[in-house]
Amino acid sequence: MKIAFIGLGNMGAGMAANLVKAGHTVRAFDLSEVALGQAKANGCDTFPTAKEAVQGAEAVVSMLPNGGIVSRVFTTDVIGNAPQDAILMDCSTIDVATAREVEKAAADAGYAMVDAPVSGGIAAASGGTLTFMVGGSEEAFARAEPVLAAMGKAVIHAGSAGAGQAAKICNNMLLGIHMIGTCEAFTMAQKLGLDPQTFYDISSVSSGQNWSMTSYCPVPGVGPQSPADNGYKGGFATALMLKDLKLAMEAAESAGMETPLGAHAKALYEKFAEGHSDLDFSAIIKTL
């Protein structure tokens, strides 16, 4: 397929490269000349504007920083410039309301569109092992699934428009809470005289086991390779975790409910982000 890809940052670069590896023709655009150069080296065709990139495309994929940019790109550059039979996929993490507004604008213009935020981080984006949580109609999901599958290990239909974003922010709120709890447990274990590896060996096969411990351990040299083994560089930046927690709190407010642990996680990451926003979110263990 001819696939336009808009947004070639840390996540988008690897995703676009995997589409090329899967045999697709990728028409790439980003505001960064460096990102465009890397995309070209990865086998993408590059374009000076998003409008040019989407022309003639059979599918459009975006990975952008926030809802305002997503809304502007789709309403200004994609809708009306991409062929009307192109399937539109936004993989950014944004608020549910904006996702639904953009999908409605696309539908009103005759396009099929899904919101398809991801879980997995930079390594999974590069390795093609992302999980996609997809919101949209059954028909739109069926058309989007083969494209998304070329970039991930799991593509799950979450429900109607906006459901993908809802799943993503609920998942990442839980992840933020788990990571803080995991960091507290490891730190307390050490202060009580337990070796970190010994504690890992015990807790990883006990009731305290969780993904933050066994797949993404915040302690260097313990468990599988993780950003902790690289000075907390790479991975999922603290700034991005904070962004997702803020989205979760906005969603909770709109739903009329309280999330006390989610709110506390947001407050802790807000404080940690001051001076550490570029470090992996597991680096919050440094504050304990």
PDB file of C-alpha atoms in Angstrom:
ATOM      1  CA  MET A   1       0.000   0.000   0.000  1.00  0.00           C
ATOM      2  CA  LYS A   2       0.917   3.664  -0.308  1.00  0.00           C
ATOM      3  CA  ILE A   3       0.895   4.885   3.292  1.00  0.00           C
ATOM      4  CA  ALA A   4       1.389   8.491   4.376  1.00  0.00           C
ATOM      5  CA  PHE A   5       3.093   8.776   7.778  1.00  0.00           C
ATOM      6  CA  ILE A   6       2.945  12.092   9.628  1.00  0.00           C
ATOM      7  CA  GLY A   7       5.147  12.557  12.720  1.00  0.00           C
ATOM      8  CA  LEU A   8       8.558  10.882  12.738  1.00  0.00           C
ATOM      9  CA  GLY A   9       9.681  11.384  16.320  1.00  0.00           C
ATOM     10  CA  ASN A  10      11.045   8.735  18.700  1.00  0.00           C
ATOM     11  CA  MET A  11       8.010   6.520  18.149  1.00  0.00           C
ATOM     12  CA  GLY A  12       7.010   7.403  14.610  1.00  0.00           C
ATOM     13  CA  ALA A  13      10.468   6.849  13.127  1.00  0.00           C
ATOM     14  CA  GLY A  14      10.536   3.164  14.068  1.00  0.00           C
ATOM     15  CA  MET A  15       6.901   2.648  13.119  1.00  0.00           C
ATOM     16  CA  ALA A  16       7.399   4.106   9.639  1.00  0.00           C
ATOM     17  CA  ALA A  17      10.542   2.006   9.160  1.00  0.00           C
ATOM     18  CA  ASN A  18       8.593  -1.155   9.997  1.00  0.00           C
ATOM     19  CA  LEU A  19       5.962  -0.307   7.397  1.00  0.00           C
ATOM     20  CA  VAL A  20       8.758  -0.102   4.820  1.00  0.00           C
ATOM     21  CA  LYS A  21      10.111  -3.471   6.000  1.00  0.00           C
ATOM     22  CA  ALA A  22       6.618  -4.924   5.515  1.00  0.00           C
ATOM     23  CA  GLY A  23       6.738  -3.918   1.858  1.00  0.00           C
ATOM     24  CA  HIS A  24       4.655  -0.748   1.929  1.00  0.00           C
ATOM     25  CA  THR A  25       5.541   2.507   0.171  1.00  0.00           C
ATOM     26  CA  VAL A  26       5.767   5.105   2.933  1.00  0.00           C
ATOM     27  CA  ARG A  27       5.243   8.803   2.158  1.00  0.00           C
ATOM     28  CA  ALA A  28       6.735  10.518   5.207  1.00  0.00           C
ATOM     29  CA  PHE A  29       6.446  14.029   6.630  1.00  0.00           C
ATOM     30  CA  ASP A  30       7.817  15.725   9.730  1.00  0.00           C
ATOM     31  CA  LEU A  31       8.723  19.321  10.597  1.00  0.00           C
ATOM     32  CA  SER A  32      12.237  18.159  11.510  1.00  0.00           C
ATOM     33  CA  GLU A  33      14.754  17.908   8.671  1.00  0.00           C
ATOM     34  CA  VAL A  34      16.782  15.486  10.798  1.00  0.00           C
ATOM     35  CA  ALA A  35      13.751  13.209  11.191  1.00  0.00           C
ATOM     36  CA  LEU A  36      13.085  13.375   7.449  1.00  0.00           C
ATOM     37  CA  GLY A  37      16.690  12.467   6.734  1.00  0.00           C
ATOM     38  CA  GLN A  38      16.460   9.430   8.979  1.00  0.00           C
ATOM     39  CA  ALA A  39      13.172   8.408   7.376  1.00  0.00           C
ATOM     40  CA  LYS A  40      14.768   8.614   3.940  1.00  0.00           C
ATOM     41  CA  ALA A  41      17.661   6.462   5.150  1.00  0.00           C
ATOM     42  CA  ASN A  42      15.071   3.944   6.385  1.00  0.00           C
ATOM     43  CA  GLY A  43      13.528   3.686   2.912  1.00  0.00           C
ATOM     44  CA  CYS A  44      10.694   6.209   3.130  1.00  0.00           C
ATOM     45  CA  ASP A  45       9.840   8.758   0.455  1.00  0.00           C
ATOM     46  CA  THR A  46       9.870  12.199   2.098  1.00  0.00           C
ATOM     47  CA  PHE A  47       7.748  15.257   1.392  1.00  0.00           C
ATOM     48  CA  PRO A  48       8.001  18.951   2.393  1.00  0.00           C
ATOM     49  CA  THR A  49       4.386  19.175   3.602  1.00  0.00           C
ATOM     50  CA  ALA A  50       1.774  16.886   5.087  1.00  0.00           C
ATOM     51  CA  LYS A  51      -0.645  17.836   2.308  1.00  0.00           C
ATOM     52  CA  GLU A  52       1.775  16.514  -0.308  1.00  0.00           C
ATOM     53  CA  ALA A  53       2.520  13.370   1.693  1.00  0.00           C
ATOM     54  CA  VAL A  54      -1.139  12.307   1.871  1.00  0.00           C
ATOM     55  CA  GLN A  55      -1.903  12.868  -1.806  1.00  0.00           C
ATOM     56  CA  GLY A  56      -2.541   9.528  -3.488  1.00  0.00           C
ATOM     57  CA  ALA A  57      -2.158   7.601  -0.211  1.00  0.00           C
ATOM     58  CA  GLU A  58      -4.326   4.559   0.503  1.00  0.00           C
ATOM     59  CA  ALA A  59      -3.796   4.976   4.256  1.00  0.00           C
ATOM     60  CA  VAL A  60      -2.666   7.781   6.555  1.00  0.00           C
ATOM     61  CA  VAL A  61      -0.950   7.158   9.899  1.00  0.00           C
ATOM     62  CA  SER A  62      -0.059   9.912  12.366  1.00  0.00           C
ATOM     63  CA  MET A  63       2.008   9.961  15.558  1.00  0.00           C
ATOM     64  CA  LEU A  64       1.834  13.486  16.971  1.00  0.00           C
ATOM     65  CA  PRO A  65       2.509  15.227  20.326  1.00  0.00           C
ATOM     66  CA  ASN A  66      -0.959  16.384  21.411  1.00  0.00           C
ATOM     67  CA  GLY A  67      -4.620  16.752  20.564  1.00  0.00           C
ATOM     68  CA  GLY A  68      -4.351  20.298  19.246  1.00  0.00           C
ATOM     69  CA  ILE A  69      -1.790  19.275  16.650  1.00  0.00           C
ATOM     70  CA  VAL A  70      -3.763  16.145  15.720  1.00  0.00           C
ATOM     71  CA  SER A  71      -6.890  18.226  15.175  1.00  0.00           C
ATOM     72  CA  ARG A  72      -5.063  20.821  13.091  1.00  0.00           C
ATOM     73  CA  VAL A  73      -3.212  18.283  10.922  1.00  0.00           C
ATOM     74  CA  PHE A  74      -6.294  16.225  10.112  1.00  0.00           C
ATOM     75  CA  THR A  75      -8.732  19.089   9.550  1.00  0.00           C
ATOM     76  CA  THR A  76      -6.258  21.231   7.580  1.00  0.00           C
ATOM     77  CA  ASP A  77      -3.857  18.849   5.853  1.00  0.00           C
ATOM     78  CA  VAL A  78      -5.399  15.381   5.652  1.00  0.00           C
ATOM     79  CA  ILE A  79      -9.152  15.756   5.183  1.00  0.00           C
ATOM     80  CA  GLY A  80      -9.762  17.010   1.673  1.00  0.00           C
ATOM     81  CA  ASN A  81      -6.248  16.233   0.463  1.00  0.00           C
ATOM     82  CA  ALA A  82      -5.987  12.482   1.023  1.00  0.00           C
ATOM     83  CA  PRO A  83      -8.166  10.359  -1.290  1.00  0.00           C
ATOM     84  CA  GLN A  84     -11.606   9.898   0.229  1.00  0.00           C
ATOM     85  CA  ASP A  85     -11.234   6.126   0.244  1.00  0.00           C
ATOM     86  CA  ALA A  86      -8.024   6.272   2.331  1.00  0.00           C
ATOM     87  CA  ILE A  87      -8.226   4.797   5.844  1.00  0.00           C
ATOM     88  CA  LEU A  88      -7.088   7.331   8.472  1.00  0.00           C
ATOM     89  CA  MET A  89      -5.303   6.208  11.663  1.00  0.00           C
ATOM     90  CA  ASP A  90      -4.138   8.448  14.488  1.00  0.00           C
ATOM     91  CA  CYS A  91      -1.715   6.651  16.816  1.00  0.00           C
ATOM     92  CA  SER A  92      -1.037   9.654  19.059  1.00  0.00           C
ATOM     93  CA  THR A  93      -2.086   9.684  22.712  1.00  0.00           C
ATOM     94  CA  ILE A  94      -4.626  12.496  23.104  1.00  0.00           C
ATOM     95  CA  ASP A  95      -7.805  13.261  25.031  1.00  0.00           C
ATOM     96  CA  VAL A  96     -10.927  11.268  24.256  1.00  0.00           C
ATOM     97  CA  ALA A  97     -13.013  14.331  23.347  1.00  0.00           C
ATOM     98  CA  THR A  98     -10.580  15.526  20.662  1.00  0.00           C
ATOM     99  CA  ALA A  99     -10.259  12.014  19.230  1.00  0.00           C
ATOM    100  CA  ARG A 100     -14.034  11.831  18.851  1.00  0.00           C
ATOM    101  CA  GLU A 101     -14.231  15.330  17.326  1.00  0.00           C
ATOM    102  CA  VAL A 102     -11.560  14.546  14.719  1.00  0.00           C
ATOM    103  CA  GLU A 103     -13.148  11.201  13.840  1.00  0.00           C
ATOM    104  CA  LYS A 104     -16.523  12.908  13.421  1.00  0.00           C
ATOM    105  CA  ALA A 105     -14.977  15.535  11.135  1.00  0.00           C
ATOM    106  CA  ALA A 106     -13.429  12.737   9.073  1.00  0.00           C
ATOM    107  CA  ALA A 107     -16.719  10.822   8.918  1.00  0.00           C
ATOM    108  CA  ASP A 108     -18.631  13.956   7.919  1.00  0.00           C
ATOM    109  CA  ALA A 109     -16.185  14.353   5.019  1.00  0.00           C
ATOM    110  CA  GLY A 110     -16.679  10.729   3.958  1.00  0.00           C
ATOM    111  CA  TYR A 111     -13.542   9.182   5.464  1.00  0.00           C
ATOM    112  CA  ALA A 112     -13.172   6.099   7.657  1.00  0.00           C
ATOM    113  CA  MET A 113     -10.931   6.786  10.677  1.00  0.00           C
ATOM    114  CA  VAL A 114      -9.745   5.142  13.890  1.00  0.00           C
ATOM    115  CA  ASP A 115      -7.925   6.304  16.987  1.00  0.00           C
ATOM    116  CA  ALA A 116      -5.154   3.772  17.637  1.00  0.00           C
ATOM    117  CA  PRO A 117      -2.829   4.793  20.487  1.00  0.00           C
ATOM    118  CA  VAL A 118      -0.016   2.410  21.364  1.00  0.00           C
ATOM    119  CA  SER A 119       1.622   0.729  24.323  1.00  0.00           C
ATOM    120  CA  GLY A 120       5.223  -0.448  24.312  1.00  0.00           C
ATOM    121  CA  GLY A 121       7.599   2.518  24.097  1.00  0.00           C
ATOM    122  CA  ILE A 122      10.482   3.307  21.749  1.00  0.00           C
ATOM    123  CA  ALA A 123      12.012  -0.185  21.764  1.00  0.00           C
ATOM    124  CA  ALA A 124       8.675  -1.755  20.796  1.00  0.00           C
ATOM    125  CA  ALA A 125       8.123   0.890  18.106  1.00  0.00           C
ATOM    126  CA  SER A 126      11.496   0.027  16.571  1.00  0.00           C
ATOM    127  CA  GLY A 127      11.035  -3.716  17.050  1.00  0.00           C
ATOM    128  CA  GLY A 128       7.503  -3.843  15.670  1.00  0.00           C
ATOM    129  CA  THR A 129       6.053  -5.193  18.910  1.00  0.00           C
ATOM    130  CA  LEU A 130       3.628  -2.419  19.867  1.00  0.00           C
ATOM    131  CA  THR A 131       0.119  -3.033  21.163  1.00  0.00           C
ATOM    132  CA  PHE A 132      -2.547  -0.952  19.402  1.00  0.00           C
ATOM    133  CA  MET A 133      -5.797  -0.077  21.196  1.00  0.00           C
ATOM    134  CA  VAL A 134      -8.236   0.888  18.466  1.00  0.00           C
ATOM    135  CA  GLY A 135     -11.403   2.953  18.591  1.00  0.00           C
ATOM    136  CA  GLY A 136     -13.754   3.204  15.617  1.00  0.00           C
ATOM    137  CA  SER A 137     -16.380   1.305  13.653  1.00  0.00           C
ATOM    138  CA  GLU A 138     -16.016  -2.397  12.865  1.00  0.00           C
ATOM    139  CA  GLU A 139     -15.537  -1.526   9.192  1.00  0.00           C
ATOM    140  CA  ALA A 140     -12.821   1.049   9.898  1.00  0.00           C
ATOM    141  CA  PHE A 141     -11.052  -1.345  12.276  1.00  0.00           C
ATOM    142  CA  ALA A 142     -11.051  -4.112   9.654  1.00  0.00           C
ATOM    143  CA  ARG A 143      -9.375  -1.765   7.166  1.00  0.00           C
ATOM    144  CA  ALA A 144      -6.861  -0.398   9.686  1.00  0.00           C
ATOM    145  CA  GLU A 145      -5.859  -3.727  11.238  1.00  0.00           C
ATOM    146  CA  PRO A 146      -3.499  -4.974   8.490  1.00  0.00           C
ATOM    147  CA  VAL A 147      -1.558  -1.700   8.499  1.00  0.00           C
ATOM    148  CA  LEU A 148      -1.290  -1.587  12.287  1.00  0.00           C
ATOM    149  CA  ALA A 149      -0.311  -5.261  12.436  1.00  0.00           C
ATOM    150  CA  ALA A 150       2.818  -4.449  10.413  1.00  0.00           C
ATOM    151  CA  MET A 151       3.947  -2.282  13.333  1.00  0.00           C
ATOM    152  CA  GLY A 152       2.852  -4.329  16.335  1.00  0.00           C
ATOM    153  CA  LYS A 153       2.312  -7.655  18.035  1.00  0.00           C
ATOM    154  CA  ALA A 154      -1.319  -7.008  19.042  1.00  0.00           C
ATOM    155  CA  VAL A 155      -4.127  -4.954  17.473  1.00  0.00           C
ATOM    156  CA  ILE A 156      -7.220  -4.864  19.682  1.00  0.00           C
ATOM    157  CA  HIS A 157     -10.582  -3.282  18.851  1.00  0.00           C
ATOM    158  CA  ALA A 158     -11.540  -1.377  22.005  1.00  0.00           C
ATOM    159  CA  GLY A 159     -14.888  -0.055  20.798  1.00  0.00           C
ATOM    160  CA  SER A 160     -16.326   3.002  19.077  1.00  0.00           C
ATOM    161  CA  ALA A 161     -14.589   6.324  18.368  1.00  0.00           C
ATOM    162  CA  GLY A 162     -12.409   7.422  21.290  1.00  0.00           C
ATOM    163  CA  ALA A 163     -12.353   3.985  22.926  1.00  0.00           C
ATOM    164  CA  GLY A 164      -8.712   3.466  22.003  1.00  0.00           C
ATOM    165  CA  GLN A 165      -7.743   6.658  23.811  1.00  0.00           C
ATOM    166  CA  ALA A 166      -9.851   5.677  26.821  1.00  0.00           C
ATOM    167  CA  ALA A 167      -8.073   2.311  27.035  1.00  0.00           C
ATOM    168  CA  LYS A 168      -4.651   3.946  26.673  1.00  0.00           C
ATOM    169  CA  ILE A 169      -5.052   6.512  29.446  1.00  0.00           C
ATOM    170  CA  CYS A 170      -6.581   3.976  31.849  1.00  0.00           C
ATOM    171  CA  ASN A 171      -3.727   1.570  31.110  1.00  0.00           C
ATOM    172  CA  ASN A 172      -1.046   4.215  31.599  1.00  0.00           C
ATOM    173  CA  MET A 173      -2.607   5.506  34.801  1.00  0.00           C
ATOM    174  CA  LEU A 174      -2.316   1.945  36.129  1.00  0.00           C
ATOM    175  CA  LEU A 175       1.268   1.739  34.831  1.00  0.00           C
ATOM    176  CA  GLY A 176       2.249   4.949  36.632  1.00  0.00           C
ATOM    177  CA  ILE A 177       0.748   3.677  39.885  1.00  0.00           C
ATOM    178  CA  HIS A 178       2.447   0.262  39.502  1.00  0.00           C
ATOM    179  CA  MET A 179       5.848   1.805  38.793  1.00  0.00           C
ATOM    180  CA  ILE A 180       5.771   4.009  41.874  1.00  0.00           C
ATOM    181  CA  GLY A 181       4.721   1.046  44.024  1.00  0.00           C
ATOM    182  CA  THR A 182       7.453  -1.124  42.521  1.00  0.00           C
ATOM    183  CA  CYS A 183      10.070   1.570  43.195  1.00  0.00           C
ATOM    184  CA  GLU A 184       8.888   1.904  46.793  1.00  0.00           C
ATOM    185  CA  ALA A 185       9.020  -1.862  47.340  1.00  0.00           C
ATOM    186  CA  PHE A 186      12.565  -2.250  45.969  1.00  0.00           C
ATOM    187  CA  THR A 187      13.831   0.725  47.947  1.00  0.00           C
ATOM    188  CA  MET A 188      12.270  -0.487  51.184  1.00  0.00           C
ATOM    189  CA  ALA A 189      13.607  -4.014  50.600  1.00  0.00           C
ATOM    190  CA  GLN A 190      17.141  -2.621  50.273  1.00  0.00           C
ATOM    191  CA  LYS A 191      16.786  -0.491  53.403  1.00  0.00           C
ATOM    192  CA  LEU A 192      15.636  -3.587  55.282  1.00  0.00           C
ATOM    193  CA  GLY A 193      18.776  -5.421  54.186  1.00  0.00           C
ATOM    194  CA  LEU A 194      17.446  -7.460  51.253  1.00  0.00           C
ATOM    195  CA  ASP A 195      19.562  -7.837  48.122  1.00  0.00           C
ATOM    196  CA  PRO A 196      17.621  -6.375  45.120  1.00  0.00           C
ATOM    197  CA  GLN A 197      18.125  -9.525  43.044  1.00  0.00           C
ATOM    198  CA  THR A 198      16.936 -11.706  45.910  1.00  0.00           C
ATOM    199  CA  PHE A 199      13.847  -9.566  46.367  1.00  0.00           C
ATOM    200  CA  TYR A 200      13.203  -9.755  42.610  1.00  0.00           C
ATOM    201  CA  ASP A 201      13.564 -13.550  42.645  1.00  0.00           C
ATOM    202  CA  ILE A 202      10.974 -13.754  45.413  1.00  0.00           C
ATOM    203  CA  SER A 203       8.460 -11.088  44.392  1.00  0.00           C
ATOM    204  CA  SER A 204       8.544 -11.883  40.678  1.00  0.00           C
ATOM    205  CA  VAL A 205       6.997 -15.282  41.437  1.00  0.00           C
ATOM    206  CA  SER A 206       4.758 -14.057  44.264  1.00  0.00           C
ATOM    207  CA  SER A 207       1.609 -11.958  44.550  1.00  0.00           C
ATOM    208  CA  GLY A 208       3.511  -8.668  44.137  1.00  0.00           C
ATOM    209  CA  GLN A 209       4.540  -9.563  40.590  1.00  0.00           C
ATOM    210  CA  ASN A 210       3.723  -6.905  37.972  1.00  0.00           C
ATOM    211  CA  TRP A 211       4.953  -5.685  34.570  1.00  0.00           C
ATOM    212  CA  SER A 212       6.966  -2.802  36.049  1.00  0.00           C
ATOM    213  CA  MET A 213       8.964  -5.354  38.005  1.00  0.00           C
ATOM    214  CA  THR A 214       9.407  -8.296  35.648  1.00  0.00           C
ATOM    215  CA  SER A 215       9.588  -6.537  32.269  1.00  0.00           C
ATOM    216  CA  TYR A 216      10.811  -3.027  33.136  1.00  0.00           C
ATOM    217  CA  CYS A 217      12.594  -3.233  36.468  1.00  0.00           C
ATOM    218  CA  PRO A 218      13.600   0.208  37.827  1.00  0.00           C
ATOM    219  CA  VAL A 219      16.716  -1.215  39.552  1.00  0.00           C
ATOM    220  CA  PRO A 220      19.896  -1.504  37.429  1.00  0.00           C
ATOM    221  CA  GLY A 221      21.177  -5.036  36.873  1.00  0.00           C
ATOM    222  CA  VAL A 222      17.957  -6.722  37.983  1.00  0.00           C
ATOM    223  CA  GLY A 223      15.535  -8.466  35.613  1.00  0.00           C
ATOM    224  CA  PRO A 224      15.552  -8.110  31.810  1.00  0.00           C
ATOM    225  CA  GLN A 225      17.390  -5.205  30.150  1.00  0.00           C
ATOM    226  CA  SER A 226      15.585  -1.935  30.865  1.00  0.00           C
ATOM    227  CA  PRO A 227      16.294   1.823  30.787  1.00  0.00           C
ATOM    228  CA  ALA A 228      17.593   1.488  34.376  1.00  0.00           C
ATOM    229  CA  ASP A 229      20.592  -0.316  32.849  1.00  0.00           C
ATOM    230  CA  ASN A 230      21.285   2.682  30.609  1.00  0.00           C
ATOM    231  CA  GLY A 231      21.185   5.497  33.143  1.00  0.00           C
ATOM    232  CA  TYR A 232      17.402   5.753  32.706  1.00  0.00           C
ATOM    233  CA  LYS A 233      17.854   7.068  29.159  1.00  0.00           C
ATOM    234  CA  GLY A 234      15.492   6.105  26.354  1.00  0.00           C
ATOM    235  CA  GLY A 235      12.337   4.157  27.074  1.00  0.00           C
ATOM    236  CA  PHE A 236       9.223   6.126  28.057  1.00  0.00           C
ATOM    237  CA  ALA A 237      10.088   9.676  29.122  1.00  0.00           C
ATOM    238  CA  THR A 238       8.803  11.064  32.416  1.00  0.00           C
ATOM    239  CA  ALA A 239       7.288  13.970  30.447  1.00  0.00           C
ATOM    240  CA  LEU A 240       5.165  11.507  28.477  1.00  0.00           C
ATOM    241  CA  MET A 241       4.020   9.656  31.580  1.00  0.00           C
ATOM    242  CA  LEU A 242       3.032  12.966  33.135  1.00  0.00           C
ATOM    243  CA  LYS A 243       1.142  13.897  29.963  1.00  0.00           C
ATOM    244  CA  ASP A 244      -0.823  10.627  30.118  1.00  0.00           C
ATOM    245  CA  LEU A 245      -1.577  11.029  33.823  1.00  0.00           C
ATOM    246  CA  LYS A 246      -2.896  14.527  33.181  1.00  0.00           C
ATOM    247  CA  LEU A 247      -5.122  13.151  30.423  1.00  0.00           C
ATOM    248  CA  ALA A 248      -6.327  10.461  32.830  1.00  0.00           C
ATOM    249  CA  MET A 249      -7.236  13.043  35.468  1.00  0.00           C
ATOM    250  CA  GLU A 250      -9.115  15.120  32.884  1.00  0.00           C
ATOM    251  CA  ALA A 251     -10.988  12.004  31.785  1.00  0.00           C
ATOM    252  CA  ALA A 252     -11.807  11.069  35.390  1.00  0.00           C
ATOM    253  CA  GLU A 253     -13.211  14.541  35.994  1.00  0.00           C
ATOM    254  CA  SER A 254     -15.332  14.354  32.849  1.00  0.00           C
ATOM    255  CA  ALA A 255     -16.641  10.964  34.017  1.00  0.00           C
ATOM    256  CA  GLY A 256     -17.508  12.391  37.441  1.00  0.00           C
ATOM    257  CA  MET A 257     -15.301  10.035  39.423  1.00  0.00           C
ATOM    258  CA  GLU A 258     -12.339  10.203  41.782  1.00  0.00           C
ATOM    259  CA  THR A 259      -9.036   8.361  41.198  1.00  0.00           C
ATOM    260  CA  PRO A 260      -7.046   8.993  44.388  1.00  0.00           C
ATOM    261  CA  LEU A 261      -4.053   6.824  43.457  1.00  0.00           C
ATOM    262  CA  GLY A 262      -4.018   8.204  39.929  1.00  0.00           C
ATOM    263  CA  ALA A 263      -4.106  11.745  41.305  1.00  0.00           C
ATOM    264  CA  HIS A 264      -1.255  10.974  43.711  1.00  0.00           C
ATOM    265  CA  ALA A 265       0.820   9.419  40.905  1.00  0.00           C
ATOM    266  CA  LYS A 266       0.264  12.548  38.814  1.00  0.00           C
ATOM    267  CA  ALA A 267       1.414  14.767  41.695  1.00  0.00           C
ATOM    268  CA  LEU A 268       4.576  12.690  42.225  1.00  0.00           C
ATOM    269  CA  TYR A 269       5.464  12.673  38.524  1.00  0.00           C
ATOM    270  CA  GLU A 270       4.713  16.400  38.294  1.00  0.00           C
ATOM    271  CA  LYS A 271       7.301  17.041  40.981  1.00  0.00           C
ATOM    272  CA  PHE A 272       9.819  14.576  39.512  1.00  0.00           C
ATOM    273  CA  ALA A 273       9.467  16.054  36.018  1.00  0.00           C
ATOM    274  CA  GLU A 274      11.057  19.279  37.238  1.00  0.00           C
ATOM    275  CA  GLY A 275      14.584  18.746  35.969  1.00  0.00           C
ATOM    276  CA  HIS A 276      14.079  15.072  35.003  1.00  0.00           C
ATOM    277  CA  SER A 277      11.440  15.194  32.260  1.00  0.00           C
ATOM    278  CA  ASP A 278      13.718  13.530  29.702  1.00  0.00           C
ATOM    279  CA  LEU A 279      14.584  10.553  31.922  1.00  0.00           C
ATOM    280  CA  ASP A 280      12.624   7.305  31.705  1.00  0.00           C
ATOM    281  CA  PHE A 281       9.628   7.273  34.029  1.00  0.00           C
ATOM    282  CA  SER A 282      11.167   4.432  36.078  1.00  0.00           C
ATOM    283  CA  ALA A 283      13.839   6.909  37.215  1.00  0.00           C
ATOM    284  CA  ILE A 284      11.323   8.140  39.793  1.00  0.00           C
ATOM    285  CA  ILE A 285      13.038   5.577  42.047  1.00  0.00           C
ATOM    286  CA  LYS A 286      15.751   8.244  42.460  1.00  0.00           C
ATOM    287  CA  THR A 287      13.360  10.261  44.641  1.00  0.00           C
ATOM    288  CA  LEU A 288      12.979   7.548  47.300  1.00  0.00           C
TER     289      LEU A 288
END
